[in-house]
Coordinates of C-alpha atoms and ligand atoms in Angstrom, one line a residue:
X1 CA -18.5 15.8 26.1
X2 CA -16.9 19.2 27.3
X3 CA -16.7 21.8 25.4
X4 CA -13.8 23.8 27.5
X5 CA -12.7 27.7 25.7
X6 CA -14.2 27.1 22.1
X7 CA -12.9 24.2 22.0
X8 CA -15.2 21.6 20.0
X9 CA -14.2 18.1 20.8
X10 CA -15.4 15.1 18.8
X11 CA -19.3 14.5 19.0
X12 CA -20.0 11.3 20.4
X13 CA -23.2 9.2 20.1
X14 CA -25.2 8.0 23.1
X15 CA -23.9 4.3 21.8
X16 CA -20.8 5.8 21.0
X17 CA -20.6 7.4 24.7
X18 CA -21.2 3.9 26.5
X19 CA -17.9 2.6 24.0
X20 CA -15.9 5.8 25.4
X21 CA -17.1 4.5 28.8
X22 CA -16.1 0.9 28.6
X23 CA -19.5 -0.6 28.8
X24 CA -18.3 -3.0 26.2
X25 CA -15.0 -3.5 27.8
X26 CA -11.6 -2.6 27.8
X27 CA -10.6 -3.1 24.1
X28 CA -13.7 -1.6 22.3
X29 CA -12.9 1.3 25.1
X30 CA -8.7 1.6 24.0
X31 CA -10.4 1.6 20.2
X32 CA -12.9 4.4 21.0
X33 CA -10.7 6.5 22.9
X34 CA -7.9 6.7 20.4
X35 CA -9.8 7.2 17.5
X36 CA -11.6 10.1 19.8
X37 CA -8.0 11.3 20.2
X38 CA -6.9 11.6 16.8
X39 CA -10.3 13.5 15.9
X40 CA -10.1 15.9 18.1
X41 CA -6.1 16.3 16.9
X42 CA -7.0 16.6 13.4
X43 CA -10.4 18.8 14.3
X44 CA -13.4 16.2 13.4
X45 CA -16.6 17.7 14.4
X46 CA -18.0 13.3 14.9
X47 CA -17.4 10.6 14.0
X48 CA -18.2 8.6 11.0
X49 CA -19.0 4.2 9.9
X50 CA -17.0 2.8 7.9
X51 CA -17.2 0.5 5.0
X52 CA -14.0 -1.2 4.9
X53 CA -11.0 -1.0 6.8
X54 CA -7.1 -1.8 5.7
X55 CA -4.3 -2.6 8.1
X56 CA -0.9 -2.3 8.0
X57 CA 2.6 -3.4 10.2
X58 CA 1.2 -6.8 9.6
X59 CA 5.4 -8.1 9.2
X60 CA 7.0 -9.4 12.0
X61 CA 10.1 -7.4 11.1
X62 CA 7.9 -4.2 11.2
X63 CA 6.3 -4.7 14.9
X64 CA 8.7 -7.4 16.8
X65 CA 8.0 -8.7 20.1
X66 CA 6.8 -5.5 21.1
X67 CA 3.9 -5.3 18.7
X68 CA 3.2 -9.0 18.9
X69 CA 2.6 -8.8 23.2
X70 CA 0.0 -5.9 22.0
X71 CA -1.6 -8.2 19.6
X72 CA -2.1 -11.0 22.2
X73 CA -3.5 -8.8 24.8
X74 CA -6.3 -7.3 22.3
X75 CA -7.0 -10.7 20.9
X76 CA -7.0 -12.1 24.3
X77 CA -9.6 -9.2 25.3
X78 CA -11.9 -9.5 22.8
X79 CA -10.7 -7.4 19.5
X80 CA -12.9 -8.5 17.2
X81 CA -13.6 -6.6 13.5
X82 CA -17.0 -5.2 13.3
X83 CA -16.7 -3.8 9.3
X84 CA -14.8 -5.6 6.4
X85 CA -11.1 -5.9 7.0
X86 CA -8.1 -6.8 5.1
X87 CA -4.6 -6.6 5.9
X88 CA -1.4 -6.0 4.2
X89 CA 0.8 -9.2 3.9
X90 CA 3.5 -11.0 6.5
X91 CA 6.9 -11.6 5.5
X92 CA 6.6 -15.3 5.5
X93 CA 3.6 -17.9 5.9
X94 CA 3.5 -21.8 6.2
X95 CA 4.2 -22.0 2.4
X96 CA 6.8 -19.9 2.0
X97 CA 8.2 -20.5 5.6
X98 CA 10.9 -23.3 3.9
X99 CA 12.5 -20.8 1.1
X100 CA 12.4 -17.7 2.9
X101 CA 14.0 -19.6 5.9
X102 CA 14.6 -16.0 8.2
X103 CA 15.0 -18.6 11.6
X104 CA 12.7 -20.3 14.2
X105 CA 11.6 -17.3 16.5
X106 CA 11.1 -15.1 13.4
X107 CA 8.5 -17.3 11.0
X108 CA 6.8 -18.9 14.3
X109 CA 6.3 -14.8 15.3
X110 CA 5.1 -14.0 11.8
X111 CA 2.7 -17.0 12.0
X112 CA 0.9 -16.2 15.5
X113 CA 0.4 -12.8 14.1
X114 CA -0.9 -13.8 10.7
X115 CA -3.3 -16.3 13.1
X116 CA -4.3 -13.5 15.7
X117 CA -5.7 -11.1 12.6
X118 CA -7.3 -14.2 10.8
X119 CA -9.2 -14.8 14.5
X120 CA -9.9 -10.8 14.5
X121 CA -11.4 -11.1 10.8
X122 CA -8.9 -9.9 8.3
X123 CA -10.5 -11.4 5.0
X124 CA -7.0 -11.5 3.5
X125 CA -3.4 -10.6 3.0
X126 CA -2.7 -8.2 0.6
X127 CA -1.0 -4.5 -0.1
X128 CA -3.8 -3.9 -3.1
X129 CA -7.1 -4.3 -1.2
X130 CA -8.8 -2.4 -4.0
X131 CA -8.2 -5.4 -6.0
X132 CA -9.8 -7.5 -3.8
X133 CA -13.1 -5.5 -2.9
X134 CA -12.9 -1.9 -4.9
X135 CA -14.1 0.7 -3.6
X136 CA -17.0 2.8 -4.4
X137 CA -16.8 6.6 -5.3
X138 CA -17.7 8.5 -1.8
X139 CA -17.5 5.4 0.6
X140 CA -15.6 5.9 3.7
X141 CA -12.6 3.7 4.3
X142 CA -10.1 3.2 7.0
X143 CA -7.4 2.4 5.2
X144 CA -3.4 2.5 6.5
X145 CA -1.2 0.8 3.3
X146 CA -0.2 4.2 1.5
X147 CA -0.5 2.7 -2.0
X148 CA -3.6 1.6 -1.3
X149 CA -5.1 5.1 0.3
X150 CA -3.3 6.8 -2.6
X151 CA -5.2 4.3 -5.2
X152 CA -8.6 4.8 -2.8
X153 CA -8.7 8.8 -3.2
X154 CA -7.1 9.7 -6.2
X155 CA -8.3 6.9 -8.9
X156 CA -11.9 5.3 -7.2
X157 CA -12.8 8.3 -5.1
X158 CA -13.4 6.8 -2.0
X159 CA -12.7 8.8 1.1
X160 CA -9.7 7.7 3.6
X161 CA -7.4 9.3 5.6
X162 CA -4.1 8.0 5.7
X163 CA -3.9 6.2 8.7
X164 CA -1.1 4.1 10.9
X165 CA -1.5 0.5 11.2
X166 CA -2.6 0.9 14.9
X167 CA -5.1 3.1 14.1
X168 CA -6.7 1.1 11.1
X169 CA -7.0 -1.6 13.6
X170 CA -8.7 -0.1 16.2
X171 CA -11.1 1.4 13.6
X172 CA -11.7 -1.5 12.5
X173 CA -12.6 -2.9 15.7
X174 CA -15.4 0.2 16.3
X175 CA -16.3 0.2 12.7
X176 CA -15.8 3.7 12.7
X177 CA -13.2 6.6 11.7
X178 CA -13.3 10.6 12.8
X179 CA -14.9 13.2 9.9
X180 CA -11.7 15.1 9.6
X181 CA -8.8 15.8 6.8
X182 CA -9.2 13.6 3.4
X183 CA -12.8 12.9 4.9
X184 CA -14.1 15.7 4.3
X185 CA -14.2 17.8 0.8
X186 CA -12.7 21.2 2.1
X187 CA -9.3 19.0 2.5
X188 CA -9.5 17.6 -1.1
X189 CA -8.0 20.3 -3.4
X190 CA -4.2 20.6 -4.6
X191 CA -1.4 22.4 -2.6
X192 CA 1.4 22.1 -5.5
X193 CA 0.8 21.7 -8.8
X194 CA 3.3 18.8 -11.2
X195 CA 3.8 19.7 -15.3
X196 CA 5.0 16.4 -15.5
X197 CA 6.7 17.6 -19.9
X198 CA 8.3 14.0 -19.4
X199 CA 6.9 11.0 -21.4
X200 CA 7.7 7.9 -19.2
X201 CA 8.7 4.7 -20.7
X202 CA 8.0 1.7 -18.8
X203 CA 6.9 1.3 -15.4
X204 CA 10.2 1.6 -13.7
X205 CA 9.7 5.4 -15.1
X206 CA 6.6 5.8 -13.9
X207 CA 8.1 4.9 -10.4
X208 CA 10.2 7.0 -10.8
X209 CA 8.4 10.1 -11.4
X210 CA 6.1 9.5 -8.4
X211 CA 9.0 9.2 -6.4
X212 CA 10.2 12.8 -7.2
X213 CA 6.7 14.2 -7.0
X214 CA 6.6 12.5 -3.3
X215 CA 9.8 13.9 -2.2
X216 CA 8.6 17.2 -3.3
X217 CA 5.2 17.3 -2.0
X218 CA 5.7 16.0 1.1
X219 CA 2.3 16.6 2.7
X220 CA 1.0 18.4 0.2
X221 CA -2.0 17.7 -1.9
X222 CA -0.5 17.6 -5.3
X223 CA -2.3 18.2 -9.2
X224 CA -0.7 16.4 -11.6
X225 CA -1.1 17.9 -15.3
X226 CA 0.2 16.5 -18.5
X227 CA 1.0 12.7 -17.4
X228 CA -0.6 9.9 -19.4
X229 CA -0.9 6.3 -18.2
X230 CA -1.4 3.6 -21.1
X231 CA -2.3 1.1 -18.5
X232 CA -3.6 0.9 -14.8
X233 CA -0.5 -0.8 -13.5
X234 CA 1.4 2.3 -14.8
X235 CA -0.8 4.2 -12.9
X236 CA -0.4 2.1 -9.4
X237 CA 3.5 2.1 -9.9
X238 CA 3.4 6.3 -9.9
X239 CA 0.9 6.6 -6.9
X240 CA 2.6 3.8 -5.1
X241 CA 5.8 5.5 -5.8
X242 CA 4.7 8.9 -4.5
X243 CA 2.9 7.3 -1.0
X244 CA 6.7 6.1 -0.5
X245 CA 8.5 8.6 -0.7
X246 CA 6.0 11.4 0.4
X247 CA 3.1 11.9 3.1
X248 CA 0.5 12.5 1.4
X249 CA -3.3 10.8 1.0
X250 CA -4.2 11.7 -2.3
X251 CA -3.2 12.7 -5.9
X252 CA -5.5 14.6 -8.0
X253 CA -4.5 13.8 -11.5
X254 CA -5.7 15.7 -14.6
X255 CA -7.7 12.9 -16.7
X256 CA -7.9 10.2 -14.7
X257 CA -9.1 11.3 -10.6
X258 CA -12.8 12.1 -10.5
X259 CA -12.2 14.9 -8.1
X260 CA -9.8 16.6 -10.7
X261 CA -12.6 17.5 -13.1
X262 CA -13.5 20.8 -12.7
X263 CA -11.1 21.9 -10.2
X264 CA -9.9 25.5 -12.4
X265 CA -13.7 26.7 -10.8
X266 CA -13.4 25.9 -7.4
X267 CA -9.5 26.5 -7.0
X268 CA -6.7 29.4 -8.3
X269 CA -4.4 26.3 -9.8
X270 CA -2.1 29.2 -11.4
X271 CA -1.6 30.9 -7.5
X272 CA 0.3 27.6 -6.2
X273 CA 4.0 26.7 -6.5
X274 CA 4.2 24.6 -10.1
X275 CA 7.2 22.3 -10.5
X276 CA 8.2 20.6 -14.1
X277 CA 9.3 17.6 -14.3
X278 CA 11.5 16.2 -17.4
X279 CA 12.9 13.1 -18.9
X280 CA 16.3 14.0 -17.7
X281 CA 15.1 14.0 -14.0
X282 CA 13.6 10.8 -14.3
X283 CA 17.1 9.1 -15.2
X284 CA 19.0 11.2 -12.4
X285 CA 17.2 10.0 -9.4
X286 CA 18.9 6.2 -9.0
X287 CA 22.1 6.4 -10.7
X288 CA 24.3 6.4 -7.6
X289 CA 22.4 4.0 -5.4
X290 CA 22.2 0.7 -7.9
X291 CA 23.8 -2.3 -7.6
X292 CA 25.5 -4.1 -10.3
X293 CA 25.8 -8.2 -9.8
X294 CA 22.3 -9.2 -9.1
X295 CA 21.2 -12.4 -7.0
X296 CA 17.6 -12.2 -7.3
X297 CA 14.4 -10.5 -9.0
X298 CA 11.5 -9.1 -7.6
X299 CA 8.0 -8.3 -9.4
X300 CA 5.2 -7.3 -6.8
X301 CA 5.5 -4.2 -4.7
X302 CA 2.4 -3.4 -4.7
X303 CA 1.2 -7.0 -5.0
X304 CA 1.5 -7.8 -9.1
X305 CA -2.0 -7.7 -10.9
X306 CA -2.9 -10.2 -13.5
X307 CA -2.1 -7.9 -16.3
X308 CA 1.7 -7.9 -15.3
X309 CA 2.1 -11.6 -14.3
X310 CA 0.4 -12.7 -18.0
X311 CA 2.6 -10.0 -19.2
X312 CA 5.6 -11.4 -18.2
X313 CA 4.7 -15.9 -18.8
X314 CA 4.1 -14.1 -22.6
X315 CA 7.3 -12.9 -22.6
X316 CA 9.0 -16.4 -21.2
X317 CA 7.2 -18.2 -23.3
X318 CA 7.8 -16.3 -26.4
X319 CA 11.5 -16.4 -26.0
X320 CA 11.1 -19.9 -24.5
X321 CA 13.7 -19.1 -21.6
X322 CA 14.1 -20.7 -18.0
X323 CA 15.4 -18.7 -15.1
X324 CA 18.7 -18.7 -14.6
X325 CA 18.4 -16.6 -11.3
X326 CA 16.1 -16.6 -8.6
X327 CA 12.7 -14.2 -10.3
X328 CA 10.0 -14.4 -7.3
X329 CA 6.3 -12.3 -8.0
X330 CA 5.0 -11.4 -5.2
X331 CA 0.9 -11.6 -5.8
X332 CA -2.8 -11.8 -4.2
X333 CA -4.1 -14.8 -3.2
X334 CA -7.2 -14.2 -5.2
X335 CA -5.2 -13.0 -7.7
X336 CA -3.3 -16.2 -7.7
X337 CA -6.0 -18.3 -7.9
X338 CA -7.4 -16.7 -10.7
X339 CA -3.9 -16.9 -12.5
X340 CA -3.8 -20.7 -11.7
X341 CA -6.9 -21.6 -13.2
X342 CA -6.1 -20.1 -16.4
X343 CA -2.6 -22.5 -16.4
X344 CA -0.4 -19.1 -15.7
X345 CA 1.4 -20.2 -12.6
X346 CA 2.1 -23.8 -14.2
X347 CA 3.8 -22.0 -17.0
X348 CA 5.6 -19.4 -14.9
X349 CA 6.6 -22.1 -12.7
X350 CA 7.9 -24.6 -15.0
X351 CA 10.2 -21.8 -16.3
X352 CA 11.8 -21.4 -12.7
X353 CA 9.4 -18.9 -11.5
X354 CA 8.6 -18.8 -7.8
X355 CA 5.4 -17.3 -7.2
X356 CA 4.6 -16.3 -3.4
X357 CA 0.9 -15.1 -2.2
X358 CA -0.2 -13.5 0.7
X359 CA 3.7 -12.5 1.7
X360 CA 5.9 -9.2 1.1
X361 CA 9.3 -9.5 0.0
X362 CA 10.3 -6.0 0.7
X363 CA 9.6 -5.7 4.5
X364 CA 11.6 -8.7 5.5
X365 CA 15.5 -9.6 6.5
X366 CA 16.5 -10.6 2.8
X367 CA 20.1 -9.6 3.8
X368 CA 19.9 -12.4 6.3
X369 CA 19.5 -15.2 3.7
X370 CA 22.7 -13.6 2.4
X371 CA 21.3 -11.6 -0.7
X372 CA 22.8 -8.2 -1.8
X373 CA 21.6 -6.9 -4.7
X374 CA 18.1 -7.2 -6.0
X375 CA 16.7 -6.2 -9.3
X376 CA 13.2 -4.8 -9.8
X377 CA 10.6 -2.4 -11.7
X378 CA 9.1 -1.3 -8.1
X379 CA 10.1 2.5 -7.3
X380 CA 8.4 1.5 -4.2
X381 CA 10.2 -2.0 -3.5
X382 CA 13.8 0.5 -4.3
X383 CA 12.5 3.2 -1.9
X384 CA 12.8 0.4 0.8
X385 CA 14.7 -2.8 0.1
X386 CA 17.8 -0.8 1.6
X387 CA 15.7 0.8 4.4
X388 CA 13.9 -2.2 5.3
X389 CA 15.6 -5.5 3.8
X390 CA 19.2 -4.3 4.0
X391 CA 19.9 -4.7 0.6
X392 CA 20.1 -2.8 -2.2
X393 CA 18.8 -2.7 -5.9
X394 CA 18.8 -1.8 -9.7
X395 CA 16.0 -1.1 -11.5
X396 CA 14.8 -3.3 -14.4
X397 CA 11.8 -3.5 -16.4
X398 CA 10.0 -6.5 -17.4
X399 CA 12.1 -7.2 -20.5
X400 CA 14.7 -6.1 -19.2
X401 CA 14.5 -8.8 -16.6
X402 CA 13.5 -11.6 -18.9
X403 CA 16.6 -10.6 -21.2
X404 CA 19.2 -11.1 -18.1
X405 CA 17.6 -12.9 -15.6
X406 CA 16.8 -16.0 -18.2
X407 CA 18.3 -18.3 -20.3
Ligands
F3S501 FE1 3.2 -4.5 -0.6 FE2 5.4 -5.1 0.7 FE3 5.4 -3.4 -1.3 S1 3.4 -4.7 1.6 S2 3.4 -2.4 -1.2 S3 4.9 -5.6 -1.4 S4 6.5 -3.1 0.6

């Protein structure tokens, strides 16, 4: 390719050239030429393979008609994976089509496009793909579901960028992303620096605190010093949390992210802007935005793990309470699976429990089944629900939840 007043585009391959070209047609051309794009925008000296690759705007609320005509015409062309993909959840599938009921047009859209990524080669439907296949410490991923990229760089080391849906997809297609930003190392060291002096509680807290340090940091690379996580779902709801309400790829947290070990010797932590972070601020942030009468609860932004589902059946069965309001978990498939051979989902269920897989309950029209007010420990699932459900929320942890939302 050119190289026109220092300008150094993209490298390209003599098999990557022929791509560029269209020698393998239109769509693998489309793929190639706006990954090519994006590289040269964010300076990538080639490009690179990848092993995995993560898509998102999977919902029908999220990409309409619109997105759906664009998913017919690739598929129609030939899109086809060539690396492992996965893809975050639909609002609705055939097995949840009846309760979530969000009309005709809506739920047949949401199935063609659920059926269009299965016939590309999604493996499956879920917002925590590291669950599913983790990822190894300096693999490359494609990866576009922000709680996932977050969990990718800052807690297994992997190496993605934080990519739109789009993009994802047509990397996934050529099986290959740019070398530029979170790729490479010179992008992986902290802009802004968190003393987080406050001890959170449960995971609603945790949430919480990632949503301040995302509103903060924006783009920025942030260090976090002086947070401790008792347990990995604690960790997920912070970085989850952060990925909302900031831009950012990655976290580098003292402890706990490989690529924060030994980061006094390479960079002047002391020379960038350092913000503290309290108890009191953690209490602040949702006071004027929750509802108070509640119609439903929701456990599973990011998809629940098995360590909070059992969590919760051992609290039900404990107390040996029934739902008295609609309580839905949102989950994996594989994780369900697992959790129904161990007897988990019979016991969950028989309490009143509805347990969906494969779906998202945040990125769907809730407000048009005519709820208002929806309780939950998700900082991420309360960044949205009013953005993206029309509905608004109140935080509650797990006992919490069981205390009022059973009987
Ligand atoms: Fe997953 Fe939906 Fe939350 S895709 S991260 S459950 S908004």
């Amino acid at each position: 390719m050119l190289s026109i007043s220092g300008y150094v585009p993209v490298y390209l391959t003599r098999d990557e050239e022929r791509i560029y070209n269209g020698e393998l047609g239109w769509v693998f051309e489309k793929a190639m030429r706006v990954v090519v794009k994006i590289g040269n925008i964010m300076g990538a000296d080639r490009l690179v393979p990848i092993d995995h690759a993560h898509i998102s705007g999977v919902g029908y609320a999220n990409i309409g008609e619109a997105g759906l005509s664009l998913l017919r015409d690739l598929y129609s062309g030939g899109a086809r994976f060539s690396v492992y993909t996965t893809a975050n959840p639909g609002s609705v599938d055939e097995y949840s089509a009846s309760y979530f009921s969000y009309g005709d047009r809506f739920i047949s859209g949401q199935k063609e496009i659920l059926e269009i990524f299965r016939g590309m080669g999604v493996r499956a439907f879920t917002c925590t793909p590291y669950y599913y296949r983790e990822p190894r410490a300096g693999e490359i991923l494609a990866w576009a579901e922000s709680n996932a990229v977050l969990m990718a760089n800052s807690i297994y080391g992997a190496r993605s960028n934080r990519e739109s849906g789009l993009l994802a997809l047509f990397e996934a297609i050529i099986g290959r992303t740019y070398r530029g930003g979170l790729i490479r190392s010179e992008n992986r060291v902290p802009q802004i620096v968190f003393r987080i002096e406050a001890r959170p509680r449960n995971i609603v807290e945790y949430g919480v605190a990632g949503l301040i340090v995302g509103e903060i940091s924006g783009d920025r690379i942030p260090y976090i010093d002086g947070i401790s996580f008792k347990r990995h779902e604690d960790i997920k709801a912070f970085l989850a949390a952060a990925g909302s309400s900031g831009g950012m790829g990655m976290i580098l947290i003292e402890g706990v992210s490989l690529e924060a070990r030994g980061i006094g010797g390479r960079i002047d932590i002391k020379s960038l802007e350092t913000i503290s972070i309290e108890d009191k601020d953690l209490r602040r942030v949702s006071e004027d935005l929750e509802c108070g009468d509640v119609d439903a609860a929701l456990i599973g932004c990011p998809h629940a793990s098995q360590e909070i589902v059992e969590e919760l059946a051992r609290m039900i069965s404990e107390r040996g309470v029934r739902a008295s309001k609609p309580v839905w978990i949102f989950t994996s498939p594989h994780v369900y699976e697992d959790l129904a051979r161990r007897g988990v989902v019979d016991t969950l269920t028989s309490k009143g429990v509805k347990i969906f897989t494969g779906i998202c309950g945040v990125i769907s029209p809730l407000n048009s089944l005519g709820y208002r007010c929806i309780a939950t420990p998700s900082a991420k699932a309360a960044f949205y629900l009013p953005k993206l459900a029309g509905v608004r929320f109140i935080y509650m942890d797990l006992p919490e939840i069981v205390e009022k939302m059973f009987k």
